Amino acid sequence: MAPKDIVNQTALILDELFELSDGEAGATPRVFSGSGLVSDGGDDDDSFDPVIIADQLRNIADQYNKDVLQPLMDQFVGQARAAAGDQLAAMFSQTVDTLSKNWVSQGGDVRQEMCALKAATALGLYARRKCPELTASVRNAMAQFLNSRLTGWITQQGGWGQVASE
């Protein structure tokens, strides 16, 4: 799978991830129509469903230890409200790095990339809940982080379907 395909799939996944979750006011059940399917001809891509992958990422974020990470996420949200777009993207990356290092030090998943994915997902969803007015900026910062830091690793793992199922 080419990195460009991962970038396109990442955009679809983030569209789903940043939609209202079930249980939130105004949420409606979502089903993937397949119109955004990105395939390189392999059988694994046939199972690419951004709705399912976004749900799996939400589960990863929910499992992330928010008791320890809450102060860092609160600090990010406070600073994000005053930041410009470029500053927000840099702050997002720095906070994800800190969160993922914290995860590794707690004896969690030892793969640095998976820790970064967990941290980025947890931070992105937390920021969306705490400051919905910044949803588009946070989504863009998360996309920039994922595309610049994790696209190669996602490709090596066999694509988003493989990564989300780990």
Short mmCIF file of C-alpha atoms in Angstrom, two decimals:
data_model
loop_
_atom_site.label_atom_id
_atom_site.label_comp_id
_atom_site.label_asym_id
_atom_site.label_seq_id
_atom_site.Cartn_x
_atom_site.Cartn_y
_atom_site.Cartn_z
CA MET A 1 0.00 0.00 0.00
CA ALA A 2 1.42 3.36 -1.02
CA PRO A 3 1.84 6.13 1.56
CA LYS A 4 -0.54 8.33 -0.48
CA ASP A 5 -3.24 5.72 0.09
CA ILE A 6 -2.55 5.87 3.83
CA VAL A 7 -2.83 9.67 3.77
CA ASN A 8 -6.21 9.42 1.99
CA GLN A 9 -7.40 6.73 4.40
CA THR A 10 -6.20 8.80 7.35
CA ALA A 11 -8.36 11.71 6.16
CA LEU A 12 -11.42 9.44 5.97
CA ILE A 13 -10.72 7.98 9.42
CA LEU A 14 -10.31 11.43 10.97
CA ASP A 15 -13.56 12.57 9.35
CA GLU A 16 -15.27 9.73 11.19
CA LEU A 17 -13.28 10.13 14.41
CA PHE A 18 -14.19 13.79 14.74
CA GLU A 19 -17.89 13.24 14.09
CA LEU A 20 -20.13 13.20 17.16
CA SER A 21 -19.83 9.93 19.06
CA ASP A 22 -22.83 7.78 19.91
CA GLY A 23 -24.29 9.13 23.10
CA GLU A 24 -23.29 12.73 22.37
CA ALA A 25 -26.03 15.24 21.69
CA GLY A 26 -26.94 15.25 18.02
CA ALA A 27 -25.14 12.00 17.18
CA THR A 28 -26.55 9.72 14.53
CA PRO A 29 -25.40 6.17 13.71
CA ARG A 30 -22.94 6.15 10.83
CA VAL A 31 -22.33 3.49 8.22
CA PHE A 32 -19.54 3.58 5.66
CA SER A 33 -20.89 3.67 2.12
CA GLY A 34 -17.62 2.60 0.56
CA SER A 35 -17.28 5.73 -1.55
CA GLY A 36 -13.95 6.55 0.06
CA LEU A 37 -12.46 3.08 -0.24
CA VAL A 38 -8.80 3.25 -1.17
CA SER A 39 -7.50 -0.01 -2.56
CA ASP A 40 -4.22 -1.18 -4.02
CA GLY A 41 -5.79 -4.43 -5.16
CA GLY A 42 -4.94 -6.48 -2.06
CA ASP A 43 -7.56 -8.40 -0.11
CA ASP A 44 -6.71 -6.60 3.14
CA ASP A 45 -7.87 -3.27 1.72
CA ASP A 46 -11.31 -4.73 1.03
CA SER A 47 -11.90 -4.57 4.77
CA PHE A 48 -10.97 -0.89 5.08
CA ASP A 49 -13.86 0.82 6.80
CA PRO A 50 -13.12 4.22 8.33
CA VAL A 51 -16.17 3.97 10.62
CA ILE A 52 -14.92 0.73 12.19
CA ILE A 53 -11.33 1.97 12.40
CA ALA A 54 -12.47 5.26 14.00
CA ASP A 55 -14.44 3.23 16.56
CA GLN A 56 -11.35 1.11 17.27
CA LEU A 57 -9.29 4.26 17.73
CA ARG A 58 -11.93 5.64 20.13
CA ASN A 59 -11.61 2.41 22.13
CA ILE A 60 -7.82 2.83 22.21
CA ALA A 61 -8.26 6.38 23.51
CA ASP A 62 -10.77 5.25 26.14
CA GLN A 63 -8.32 2.66 27.43
CA TYR A 64 -5.54 5.21 27.69
CA ASN A 65 -4.81 6.08 31.32
CA LYS A 66 -6.47 9.47 31.66
CA ASP A 67 -5.76 9.70 35.40
CA VAL A 68 -2.09 10.30 34.69
CA LEU A 69 -2.51 12.08 31.37
CA GLN A 70 -5.38 14.42 32.27
CA PRO A 71 -3.19 17.33 33.45
CA LEU A 72 -1.15 17.28 30.23
CA MET A 73 -4.28 17.20 28.10
CA ASP A 74 -5.85 20.03 30.13
CA GLN A 75 -2.69 22.08 29.65
CA PHE A 76 -2.81 21.49 25.88
CA VAL A 77 -6.47 22.53 25.68
CA GLY A 78 -5.79 25.70 27.65
CA GLN A 79 -2.89 26.68 25.41
CA ALA A 80 -4.67 25.60 22.20
CA ARG A 81 -7.38 28.19 22.70
CA ALA A 82 -4.80 30.96 22.31
CA ALA A 83 -2.66 29.36 19.60
CA ALA A 84 -2.55 29.99 15.87
CA GLY A 85 -2.86 27.02 13.48
CA ASP A 86 0.87 26.37 13.05
CA GLN A 87 1.49 26.78 16.77
CA LEU A 88 -1.35 24.39 17.53
CA ALA A 89 0.12 21.72 15.26
CA ALA A 90 3.53 22.03 16.95
CA MET A 91 1.92 21.97 20.42
CA PHE A 92 -0.11 18.91 19.41
CA SER A 93 3.06 17.05 18.34
CA GLN A 94 4.94 18.03 21.51
CA THR A 95 2.04 16.98 23.74
CA VAL A 96 1.68 13.64 21.91
CA ASP A 97 5.41 13.02 22.36
CA THR A 98 5.12 13.68 26.09
CA LEU A 99 1.97 11.56 26.43
CA SER A 100 3.47 8.64 24.52
CA LYS A 101 6.68 8.74 26.58
CA ASN A 102 4.49 8.71 29.69
CA TRP A 103 2.66 5.64 28.35
CA VAL A 104 5.93 3.77 27.73
CA SER A 105 7.24 4.66 31.19
CA GLN A 106 4.08 3.15 32.72
CA GLY A 107 4.93 -0.18 31.13
CA GLY A 108 2.30 0.08 28.42
CA ASP A 109 2.63 -0.93 24.80
CA VAL A 110 6.34 -0.71 24.03
CA ARG A 111 6.06 0.12 20.32
CA GLN A 112 6.74 3.82 20.10
CA GLU A 113 4.49 4.29 17.07
CA MET A 114 1.50 2.60 18.72
CA CYS A 115 2.03 4.74 21.81
CA ALA A 116 2.09 7.85 19.61
CA LEU A 117 -1.13 6.73 17.88
CA LYS A 118 -2.84 6.13 21.23
CA ALA A 119 -1.69 9.48 22.55
CA ALA A 120 -2.69 11.38 19.40
CA THR A 121 -6.14 9.79 19.42
CA ALA A 122 -6.71 10.41 23.12
CA LEU A 123 -5.54 14.03 22.87
CA GLY A 124 -7.50 14.77 19.70
CA LEU A 125 -10.77 13.41 21.09
CA TYR A 126 -10.25 15.05 24.47
CA ALA A 127 -9.57 18.43 22.84
CA ARG A 128 -12.67 18.04 20.64
CA ARG A 129 -14.83 17.42 23.71
CA LYS A 130 -13.32 20.23 25.79
CA CYS A 131 -13.15 22.93 23.12
CA PRO A 132 -15.44 22.07 20.21
CA GLU A 133 -14.76 25.46 18.63
CA LEU A 134 -11.25 24.18 17.83
CA THR A 135 -12.35 20.87 16.29
CA ALA A 136 -11.20 21.73 12.76
CA SER A 137 -7.82 23.02 13.97
CA VAL A 138 -7.24 20.03 16.25
CA ARG A 139 -8.28 17.63 13.47
CA ASN A 140 -5.79 19.32 11.11
CA ALA A 141 -3.04 19.15 13.73
CA MET A 142 -3.78 15.46 14.27
CA ALA A 143 -3.77 14.78 10.52
CA GLN A 144 -0.44 16.59 10.16
CA PHE A 145 1.01 14.55 13.04
CA LEU A 146 -0.26 11.21 11.72
CA ASN A 147 0.78 11.92 8.14
CA SER A 148 4.24 13.22 9.01
CA ARG A 149 5.12 10.80 11.80
CA LEU A 150 3.17 7.57 11.32
CA THR A 151 2.38 7.06 7.62
CA GLY A 152 5.51 4.95 7.03
CA TRP A 153 4.82 2.79 10.08
CA ILE A 154 1.14 2.34 9.13
CA THR A 155 2.24 1.29 5.64
CA GLN A 156 4.78 -1.20 7.09
CA GLN A 157 2.06 -2.72 9.27
CA GLY A 158 -0.13 -3.40 6.22
CA GLY A 159 -2.40 -0.35 6.43
CA TRP A 160 -4.94 1.11 8.81
CA GLY A 161 -6.98 -2.08 9.04
CA GLN A 162 -4.00 -3.93 10.52
CA VAL A 163 -2.96 -1.12 12.85
CA ALA A 164 -6.43 -0.57 14.28
CA SER A 165 -6.94 -4.26 14.94
CA GLU A 166 -3.76 -4.58 17.08
#
